[in-house]
CSV table of C-alpha atoms in Angstrom, one decimal:
chain,number,residue,atom,x,y,z
A,1,MET,CA,124.2,110.3,82.9
A,2,THR,CA,123.3,110.3,78.9
A,3,VAL,CA,125.7,108.7,77.3
A,4,ILE,CA,126.1,105.0,77.4
A,5,CYS,CA,129.9,104.3,78.2
A,6,PRO,CA,131.7,101.6,79.2
A,7,PRO,CA,133.7,101.3,82.8
A,8,THR,CA,137.0,102.4,81.3
A,9,ILE,CA,135.8,104.9,79.7
A,10,TYR,CA,133.1,106.5,82.0
A,11,LEU,CA,135.2,106.0,85.5
A,12,PRO,CA,137.3,108.7,86.5
A,13,PRO,CA,141.3,107.4,86.0
A,14,ILE,CA,142.4,104.9,88.8
A,15,ALA,CA,145.4,106.7,89.3
A,16,LYS,CA,143.6,109.8,89.7
A,17,ILE,CA,141.1,108.7,92.5
A,18,ALA,CA,142.1,110.7,95.1
A,19,SER,CA,141.4,114.1,93.1
A,20,PHE,CA,138.2,113.3,92.5
A,21,SER,CA,135.2,115.2,95.1
A,22,ALA,CA,132.7,113.0,96.9
A,23,ALA,CA,130.0,113.9,94.7
A,24,GLN,CA,132.0,112.8,91.5
A,25,LEU,CA,132.5,109.4,92.9
A,26,LEU,CA,129.3,109.1,94.2
A,27,ASP,CA,127.9,109.7,90.4
A,28,ALA,CA,130.7,106.6,89.2
A,29,LEU,CA,129.3,104.2,91.6
A,30,THR,CA,124.8,105.2,90.6
A,31,TYR,CA,126.5,104.3,87.0
A,32,LEU,CA,127.8,101.3,88.0
A,33,ARG,CA,124.7,100.3,90.0
A,34,SER,CA,122.7,101.1,86.5
A,35,LEU,CA,124.6,99.3,85.0
A,36,TYR,CA,125.2,95.5,87.1
A,37,GLN,CA,122.1,95.9,89.2
A,38,PRO,CA,119.5,97.6,87.3
A,39,GLU,CA,116.0,99.1,88.7
A,40,VAL,CA,113.0,97.3,87.4
A,41,ARG,CA,111.4,98.7,84.6
A,42,GLY,CA,107.9,100.8,84.5
A,43,SER,CA,108.1,100.3,88.5
A,44,HIS,CA,107.5,104.1,89.2
A,45,ARG,CA,104.1,105.4,89.4
A,46,LYS,CA,103.2,109.0,88.1
A,47,HIS,CA,100.1,111.1,88.5
A,48,VAL,CA,101.2,113.5,85.0
A,49,ARG,CA,101.6,112.4,81.5
A,50,ALA,CA,104.4,113.3,79.6
A,51,PRO,CA,104.6,114.0,76.4
A,52,GLU,CA,103.7,111.4,74.1
A,53,VAL,CA,106.5,109.9,71.9
A,54,LYS,CA,105.1,108.0,68.4
A,55,GLU,CA,105.7,104.5,69.7
A,56,THR,CA,107.8,103.4,66.5
A,57,ARG,CA,110.4,105.6,67.8
A,58,LYS,CA,110.2,104.5,71.2
A,59,PHE,CA,110.8,101.4,70.6
A,60,HIS,CA,113.4,102.3,67.9
A,61,LEU,CA,114.9,103.9,71.0
A,62,ARG,CA,114.5,101.3,73.1
A,63,HIS,CA,115.6,98.3,71.4
A,64,GLU,CA,118.9,100.3,70.8
A,65,PHE,CA,119.6,101.7,74.1
A,66,ASP,CA,119.1,98.0,76.1
A,67,SER,CA,121.4,96.5,72.9
A,68,GLU,CA,124.0,98.9,74.1
A,69,VAL,CA,123.2,98.2,78.0
A,70,HIS,CA,123.7,94.3,77.3
A,71,VAL,CA,126.8,94.6,75.4
A,72,ILE,CA,128.6,96.8,77.6
A,73,ARG,CA,127.1,94.3,81.0
A,74,SER,CA,128.3,91.2,79.4
A,75,ASP,CA,132.1,92.2,78.8
A,76,ALA,CA,133.9,90.2,81.3
A,77,PHE,CA,136.5,92.8,80.4
A,78,GLU,CA,134.6,95.8,80.9
A,79,ARG,CA,133.5,94.0,84.2
A,80,SER,CA,136.9,93.1,85.6
A,81,TYR,CA,137.6,96.6,85.6
A,82,ALA,CA,135.0,97.9,87.2
A,83,MET,CA,135.7,95.3,90.4
A,84,ARG,CA,139.5,96.8,89.8
A,85,TRP,CA,138.1,100.0,90.3
A,86,LEU,CA,136.3,99.9,92.8
A,87,THR,CA,138.7,97.6,94.8
A,88,ALA,CA,141.1,100.9,94.5
A,89,LEU,CA,138.7,103.3,95.7
A,90,ILE,CA,138.1,101.2,98.8
A,91,ALA,CA,141.7,101.5,99.3
A,92,GLN,CA,141.7,105.4,99.4
A,93,LEU,CA,138.6,105.4,100.8
A,94,GLU,CA,140.5,103.8,104.1
A,95,VAL,CA,143.4,106.3,103.6
A,96,TRP,CA,140.8,109.0,103.7
A,97,GLN,CA,139.3,107.9,107.0
A,98,GLU,CA,142.9,106.6,108.8
A,99,LEU,CA,143.7,110.6,108.2
A,100,LEU,CA,140.3,111.6,109.4
A,101,HIS,CA,140.3,109.0,112.2
A,102,SER,CA,144.1,110.8,113.3
A,103,LYS,CA,142.4,113.8,113.1
A,104,ASP,CA,144.4,115.6,110.5
A,105,THR,CA,141.0,116.7,108.4
A,106,SER,CA,143.2,118.9,106.0
A,107,LEU,CA,143.4,116.3,103.4
A,108,ASP,CA,145.0,119.0,101.2
A,109,ASN,CA,147.4,116.0,99.4
A,110,VAL,CA,144.9,113.8,98.9
A,111,ALA,CA,141.4,114.8,97.8
A,112,LYS,CA,140.1,118.2,96.9
A,113,PRO,CA,137.6,119.0,97.5
A,114,GLU,CA,138.2,117.4,101.5
A,115,PRO,CA,135.7,114.3,102.1
A,116,THR,CA,134.2,114.6,105.3
A,117,PHE,CA,133.8,111.0,107.5
A,118,ALA,CA,130.2,110.7,106.2
A,119,HIS,CA,130.7,110.8,102.8
A,120,THR,CA,133.9,108.3,103.3
A,121,GLU,CA,131.5,105.2,105.0
A,122,ALA,CA,128.6,106.0,102.3
A,123,LEU,CA,131.0,106.0,99.6
A,124,PHE,CA,132.8,102.5,100.9
A,125,GLN,CA,129.0,100.6,101.9
A,126,GLN,CA,128.0,101.5,97.7
A,127,ALA,CA,131.5,100.3,96.4
A,128,ALA,CA,131.9,97.0,98.6
A,129,SER,CA,128.4,96.1,97.9
A,130,LEU,CA,129.2,96.9,94.0
A,131,ILE,CA,132.1,94.4,94.1
A,132,ALA,CA,129.6,91.7,95.6
A,133,ILE,CA,127.3,92.5,93.2
A,134,CYS,CA,129.7,92.5,90.5
A,135,ALA,CA,131.3,89.5,91.8
A,136,GLY,CA,127.6,87.7,92.0
A,137,PHE,CA,126.8,88.4,88.5
A,138,ALA,CA,130.5,87.2,87.0
A,139,ALA,CA,130.1,83.7,88.8
A,140,THR,CA,126.0,83.6,88.2
A,141,GLY,CA,123.5,86.1,86.8
A,142,THR,CA,122.4,86.9,90.2
A,143,ILE,CA,121.1,89.6,91.3
A,144,THR,CA,119.6,91.2,94.2
A,145,ARG,CA,117.6,94.0,94.8
A,146,ASN,CA,116.0,95.3,98.1
A,147,PHE,CA,112.6,97.1,97.9
A,148,THR,CA,110.9,99.4,100.5
A,149,PHE,CA,106.8,100.5,100.3
A,150,GLY,CA,105.2,103.1,102.8
A,151,SER,CA,102.1,104.6,103.6
A,152,ILE,CA,101.4,107.7,101.9
A,153,ASP,CA,101.0,109.1,105.7
A,154,GLY,CA,104.4,107.5,106.4
A,155,GLN,CA,102.9,105.6,109.6
A,156,ARG,CA,103.4,101.9,107.4
A,157,ARG,CA,106.8,100.5,105.5
A,158,VAL,CA,107.9,97.3,104.8
A,159,ALA,CA,111.2,96.5,103.4
A,160,ALA,CA,111.7,92.9,101.1
A,161,GLN,CA,115.1,91.9,99.7
A,162,LEU,CA,115.2,89.7,96.5
A,163,THR,CA,117.3,87.8,94.6
A,164,GLU,CA,116.4,86.8,90.9
A,165,ILE,CA,118.5,84.5,88.7
A,166,PRO,CA,118.7,84.0,85.1
A,167,LEU,CA,116.7,82.5,82.6
A,168,ASP,CA,116.7,79.0,81.9
A,169,ASN,CA,118.7,78.5,78.8
A,170,ASP,CA,115.9,81.5,77.6
A,171,ASP,CA,113.3,79.7,78.0
A,172,TYR,CA,110.4,82.4,78.3
A,173,GLY,CA,108.5,79.9,80.6
A,174,SER,CA,111.0,81.5,83.8
A,175,VAL,CA,110.5,85.0,83.0
A,176,GLY,CA,109.7,85.1,87.0
A,177,ALA,CA,112.8,84.4,87.3
A,178,GLN,CA,112.8,88.3,87.5
A,179,THR,CA,111.0,91.0,89.2
A,180,TRP,CA,109.1,92.8,87.2
A,181,GLY,CA,107.5,96.3,87.7
A,182,GLY,CA,103.8,95.1,87.4
A,183,SER,CA,104.9,93.5,91.0
A,184,CYS,CA,106.2,96.7,92.1
A,185,VAL,CA,103.7,99.1,91.3
A,186,LEU,CA,101.2,96.2,93.1
A,187,ALA,CA,102.9,96.0,96.4
A,188,GLU,CA,103.0,99.5,96.1
A,189,MET,CA,99.1,100.0,96.4
A,190,ILE,CA,98.9,96.7,99.0
A,191,VAL,CA,100.5,98.7,101.0
A,192,GLU,CA,99.4,102.3,100.7
A,193,ASP,CA,95.8,101.5,101.1
A,194,PRO,CA,95.0,98.2,102.6
A,195,GLY,CA,91.9,98.2,102.9
A,196,ARG,CA,91.3,98.4,99.1
A,197,PHE,CA,92.8,95.0,98.7
A,198,GLY,CA,90.5,93.8,101.6
A,199,LEU,CA,93.5,93.9,104.0
A,200,ASP,CA,92.4,96.4,106.9
A,201,LEU,CA,89.1,94.2,108.6
A,202,SER,CA,89.3,97.3,111.5
A,203,PHE,CA,85.9,97.8,110.1
A,204,GLY,CA,84.2,94.6,109.1
A,205,ASP,CA,84.8,91.0,108.7
A,206,ALA,CA,85.4,90.0,112.6
A,207,GLU,CA,85.2,85.7,111.4
A,208,SER,CA,87.7,84.2,113.9
A,209,ARG,CA,88.6,81.7,110.4
A,210,ARG,CA,91.9,81.9,108.6
A,211,PHE,CA,92.9,84.3,106.7
A,212,ASN,CA,93.8,82.6,103.2
A,213,ILE,CA,95.5,85.0,100.8
A,214,LEU,CA,96.9,83.6,97.3
A,215,GLU,CA,99.6,84.3,94.5
A,216,LEU,CA,99.4,83.6,91.2
A,217,GLY,CA,102.5,83.4,88.7
A,218,ALA,CA,104.2,84.6,91.8
A,219,GLY,CA,107.8,84.7,90.3
A,220,THR,CA,110.8,85.9,92.7
A,221,GLY,CA,108.1,86.3,95.6
A,222,LEU,CA,107.5,90.9,96.4
A,223,VAL,CA,103.8,90.2,96.4
A,224,SER,CA,103.3,87.9,98.6
A,225,LEU,CA,106.6,88.9,101.0
A,226,VAL,CA,105.3,92.5,101.0
A,227,VAL,CA,101.9,91.4,101.9
A,228,ALA,CA,102.7,88.3,104.9
A,229,LYS,CA,104.8,91.1,106.3
A,230,LEU,CA,102.4,94.2,105.8
A,231,LEU,CA,99.9,91.8,108.1
A,232,HIS,CA,102.6,90.9,110.5
A,233,ILE,CA,102.3,95.0,111.6
A,234,LEU,CA,98.1,95.9,110.8
A,235,PRO,CA,96.4,95.5,113.9
A,236,SER,CA,93.4,93.7,113.1
A,237,PHE,CA,95.5,91.0,112.2
A,238,ASP,CA,96.9,90.9,115.5
A,239,ASN,CA,94.6,87.6,117.1
A,240,ARG,CA,93.7,86.2,113.0
A,241,GLU,CA,95.1,83.3,111.6
A,242,VAL,CA,96.5,84.2,108.2
A,243,SER,CA,98.2,82.0,105.3
A,244,VAL,CA,99.8,83.0,102.2
A,245,VAL,CA,100.3,80.9,99.8
A,246,ALA,CA,102.7,82.1,96.8
A,247,THR,CA,102.4,79.9,93.9
A,248,ASP,CA,104.1,79.6,90.2
A,249,PHE,CA,104.3,76.4,88.4
A,250,TYR,CA,108.5,76.3,87.0
A,251,PRO,CA,111.2,74.6,88.7
A,252,SER,CA,113.9,76.9,89.3
A,253,VAL,CA,111.5,79.7,89.4
A,254,LEU,CA,109.5,77.9,92.1
A,255,ALA,CA,113.2,76.8,94.1
A,256,ASN,CA,114.6,81.0,94.4
A,257,LEU,CA,110.6,81.6,95.1
A,258,GLY,CA,111.2,79.4,98.2
A,259,SER,CA,114.7,80.3,98.8
A,260,ASN,CA,113.4,84.3,98.8
A,261,ILE,CA,110.9,83.8,101.4
A,262,SER,CA,113.3,82.1,103.2
A,263,ALA,CA,115.7,85.0,103.2
A,264,ASN,CA,113.3,87.3,104.5
A,265,PHE,CA,111.6,84.7,107.0
A,266,PRO,CA,114.6,82.8,108.4
A,267,PRO,CA,113.3,80.4,111.0
A,268,THR,CA,115.1,81.8,113.6
A,269,ASN,CA,113.7,85.2,113.6
A,270,ASP,CA,110.1,86.6,114.9
A,271,VAL,CA,109.4,88.2,111.5
A,272,ILE,CA,106.0,87.1,111.6
A,273,PRO,CA,103.6,85.7,114.5
A,274,SER,CA,103.3,82.0,114.7
A,275,THR,CA,99.6,82.2,113.4
A,276,HIS,CA,101.2,83.8,110.1
A,277,SER,CA,102.4,81.7,107.6
A,278,ILE,CA,103.9,81.8,104.5
A,279,THR,CA,104.4,79.2,101.6
A,280,THR,CA,105.3,77.8,98.3
A,281,HIS,CA,103.1,75.7,96.1
A,282,PHE,CA,103.5,74.5,92.7
A,283,LEU,CA,100.5,74.9,90.5
A,284,ASP,CA,100.2,74.6,86.7
A,285,TRP,CA,97.0,77.1,85.4
A,286,SER,CA,96.5,75.0,82.8
A,287,SER,CA,95.8,71.4,84.1
A,288,PHE,CA,94.3,72.7,87.8
A,289,SER,CA,90.9,72.6,87.3
A,290,THR,CA,91.0,69.3,85.0
A,291,THR,CA,93.2,67.5,87.3
A,292,ALA,CA,91.2,64.4,88.4
A,293,SER,CA,94.0,63.9,91.6
A,294,PRO,CA,93.1,65.3,95.0
A,295,ARG,CA,94.4,69.6,95.2
A,296,PRO,CA,97.3,70.0,98.1
A,297,SER,CA,96.4,71.4,101.7
A,298,SER,CA,97.5,74.4,101.0
A,299,LEU,CA,95.2,74.5,97.8
A,300,SER,CA,92.8,72.9,99.0
A,301,TYR,CA,90.5,75.8,100.9
A,302,PRO,CA,88.9,79.0,99.1
A,303,PHE,CA,90.8,82.3,99.2
A,304,ASP,CA,89.8,85.9,100.8
A,305,VAL,CA,92.4,87.5,98.4
A,306,VAL,CA,93.6,86.5,95.4
A,307,PHE,CA,96.9,88.4,93.7
A,308,GLY,CA,98.2,88.4,90.4
A,309,ALA,CA,100.9,91.1,88.4
A,310,ASP,CA,102.1,91.1,85.2
A,311,ILE,CA,100.8,87.2,84.6
A,312,ILE,CA,99.4,87.3,81.1
A,313,TYR,CA,101.1,86.9,78.4
A,314,GLU,CA,99.9,84.6,76.5
A,315,PRO,CA,96.3,84.0,74.7
A,316,ASP,CA,94.9,81.0,77.5
A,317,HIS,CA,96.2,82.9,80.4
A,318,ALA,CA,93.2,84.6,81.2
A,319,VAL,CA,91.1,81.6,80.6
A,320,TRP,CA,93.4,79.2,82.7
A,321,ILE,CA,93.2,81.6,85.4
A,322,LYS,CA,89.6,82.2,85.7
A,323,ASP,CA,89.3,78.1,85.8
A,324,CYS,CA,91.4,78.4,88.4
A,325,LEU,CA,89.6,81.1,90.5
A,326,LYS,CA,86.1,79.7,90.1
A,327,GLN,CA,88.0,76.8,92.6
A,328,LEU,CA,90.2,78.5,94.5
A,329,LEU,CA,88.2,82.3,95.4
A,330,ARG,CA,85.9,81.9,98.0
A,331,ARG,CA,82.1,81.9,97.2
A,332,PRO,CA,79.7,85.1,98.9
A,333,SER,CA,78.7,84.3,102.2
A,334,GLU,CA,76.6,86.4,104.8
A,335,ARG,CA,79.2,85.4,107.3
A,336,THR,CA,81.5,87.1,105.4
A,337,LEU,CA,81.3,91.4,105.7
A,338,SER,CA,84.7,91.7,103.3
A,339,PRO,CA,83.8,90.2,99.9
A,340,ALA,CA,87.0,87.8,98.3
A,341,ALA,CA,88.4,89.5,95.4
A,342,PHE,CA,91.2,89.0,92.3
A,343,HIS,CA,93.4,91.9,92.3
A,344,LEU,CA,95.2,92.4,88.8
A,345,VAL,CA,98.1,94.3,87.9
A,346,ILE,CA,99.0,93.8,83.8
A,347,PRO,CA,101.6,95.9,81.5
A,348,LEU,CA,99.9,96.8,78.0
A,349,ARG,CA,102.4,96.0,76.3
A,350,PRO,CA,102.1,96.6,72.1
A,351,THR,CA,104.0,93.2,72.0
A,352,HIS,CA,100.9,91.6,73.7
A,353,THR,CA,98.3,93.8,72.8
A,354,PHE,CA,96.1,90.5,71.8
A,355,GLU,CA,97.2,88.5,75.4
A,356,SER,CA,96.1,91.8,77.4
A,357,SER,CA,92.7,92.1,75.9
A,358,THR,CA,91.8,88.4,76.8
A,359,VAL,CA,91.1,89.5,80.5
A,360,GLU,CA,88.1,91.7,79.0
A,361,SER,CA,86.8,88.9,77.0
A,362,VAL,CA,87.0,86.4,79.3
A,363,PHE,CA,85.7,88.1,82.7
A,364,LEU,CA,82.9,90.2,81.8
A,365,LYS,CA,82.0,93.6,83.4
A,366,ALA,CA,79.5,93.3,86.2
A,367,CYS,CA,77.2,95.7,84.7
A,368,ASP,CA,76.9,93.1,81.6
A,369,VAL,CA,75.6,90.2,83.5
A,370,ASP,CA,72.4,88.6,84.0
A,371,PRO,CA,71.2,89.9,87.9
A,372,ASN,CA,69.0,86.9,87.7
A,373,GLY,CA,71.9,84.6,85.9
A,374,ASP,CA,74.8,82.3,88.6
A,375,ALA,CA,77.6,83.7,90.1
A,376,ASP,CA,80.0,84.6,87.8
A,377,LEU,CA,83.8,85.9,87.7
A,378,VAL,CA,83.7,89.6,86.4
A,379,ILE,CA,85.7,92.8,86.3
A,380,LEU,CA,84.4,94.9,89.6
A,381,SER,CA,86.7,98.0,88.6
A,382,LYS,CA,89.0,99.3,86.3
A,383,GLU,CA,92.0,101.6,86.7
A,384,SER,CA,94.8,103.0,84.5
A,385,ILE,CA,97.9,103.6,85.7
A,386,THR,CA,101.1,104.8,84.2
A,387,CYS,CA,104.7,104.6,85.3
A,388,ASP,CA,108.1,106.4,84.0
A,389,ALA,CA,109.9,103.3,82.3
A,390,HIS,CA,113.5,104.9,82.3
A,391,ASN,CA,115.5,105.3,85.7
A,392,ASP,CA,118.6,107.4,86.4
A,393,TYR,CA,120.9,105.3,83.5
A,394,THR,CA,118.5,106.0,80.8
A,395,ARG,CA,117.3,109.4,82.3
A,396,GLY,CA,118.5,112.4,79.8
A,397,ARG,CA,118.3,110.3,76.7
A,398,ASP,CA,115.0,111.6,75.7
A,399,LEU,CA,113.1,108.5,74.9
A,400,GLY,CA,110.2,110.0,76.5
A,401,GLU,CA,108.6,106.8,77.4
A,402,ASP,CA,106.0,105.6,79.9
A,403,VAL,CA,104.9,101.9,80.7
A,404,GLU,CA,100.8,101.6,81.0
A,405,TYR,CA,99.6,98.9,83.6
A,406,THR,CA,95.7,98.3,83.7
A,407,TYR,CA,94.7,97.3,87.2
A,408,TYR,CA,91.5,94.7,87.5
A,409,LYS,CA,89.7,94.2,90.7
A,410,ILE,CA,87.6,90.8,89.9
A,411,GLY,CA,85.0,89.1,92.3
A,412,TRP,CA,81.8,87.5,92.0
A,413,SER,CA,78.6,89.0,90.3
A,414,ASP,CA,76.4,89.1,93.1
A,415,THR,CA,78.9,91.3,95.4
A,416,GLN,CA,79.1,94.4,95.7
A,417,ILE,CA,82.2,96.6,95.4
């Protein structure tokens, strides 16, 4: 799919659907999914850097591409046609399935090449899902995404389903209504190696106290959901009380965050043990450290691990976050074998270069801090991550674009990495 076309042009003609192969129909469904359920940009890590393209050209091509896609996605007529096409495809699939069930497998008068039952079933499921997606997008602008992350050895798999909602009147404060690439990258890294993030207590912290986890700017809640589900399957947390608190400050984002948690952890299902909990709470970084009123109970205790992804996009954010961490991140203790840490992933966006740079001006490197001074929050380690920006829909458009992230591990200056 190297050229952006509207459904009325790209899709096989409705009257001739039966003459197309299963592979061709699958390609059409993939196109529709890319259009009406786009993947999260910059969420696929890679280890080999592709040849660089000049930033100005990348920006020009990306802006041009995004504009074209937005026009097609917002066109009510094109979306209506896509739904009619999907309905016609399902009707044709039902014909094929009836013929296959009746053992008339020739289907020479219906399609060429002949589809199998597995093909028709797979196409049917995708088409039905896309009708729901298109209908939901038309009615509310919402998008439902399914994520699955696995460990490198294949022993662990964690899945989560999220609903994204439209921005409130294009208010930038509601950006948490969308799932951003940084949260996908962080969630993937956590599942791959929990110990790296202080989440494997097999060889360390044997305390019986509750293990507390906080996410700042949780948005749709991907990281919190993945962490809560991961701890359910890690043996070292079988008999440990665990609290995961997902926070945000924008009302509609916080409401959607709560809905996503309820959808992934329905009260009637034993998805996580009774000793584990995941909750949401309002948290305004700008005022948390200066508010005189008593803290809510869910934020009144120190946290062992704090996560943040794609949360630095204004100049003051790093300062506010540090002020919050000073009160929320557990202080060093001889009783705690696993030092508390804040794990932050931020994208290096050309449009937010200054905002990204504030992290390293607000949090000093551990080696630059006076070892005889008071404990301070410092950068313990830093790692660069490169992701492919494009998805299947953009592949072949020669954008040559990567998304760069920086992963910071931040903790108290008198702790060891």
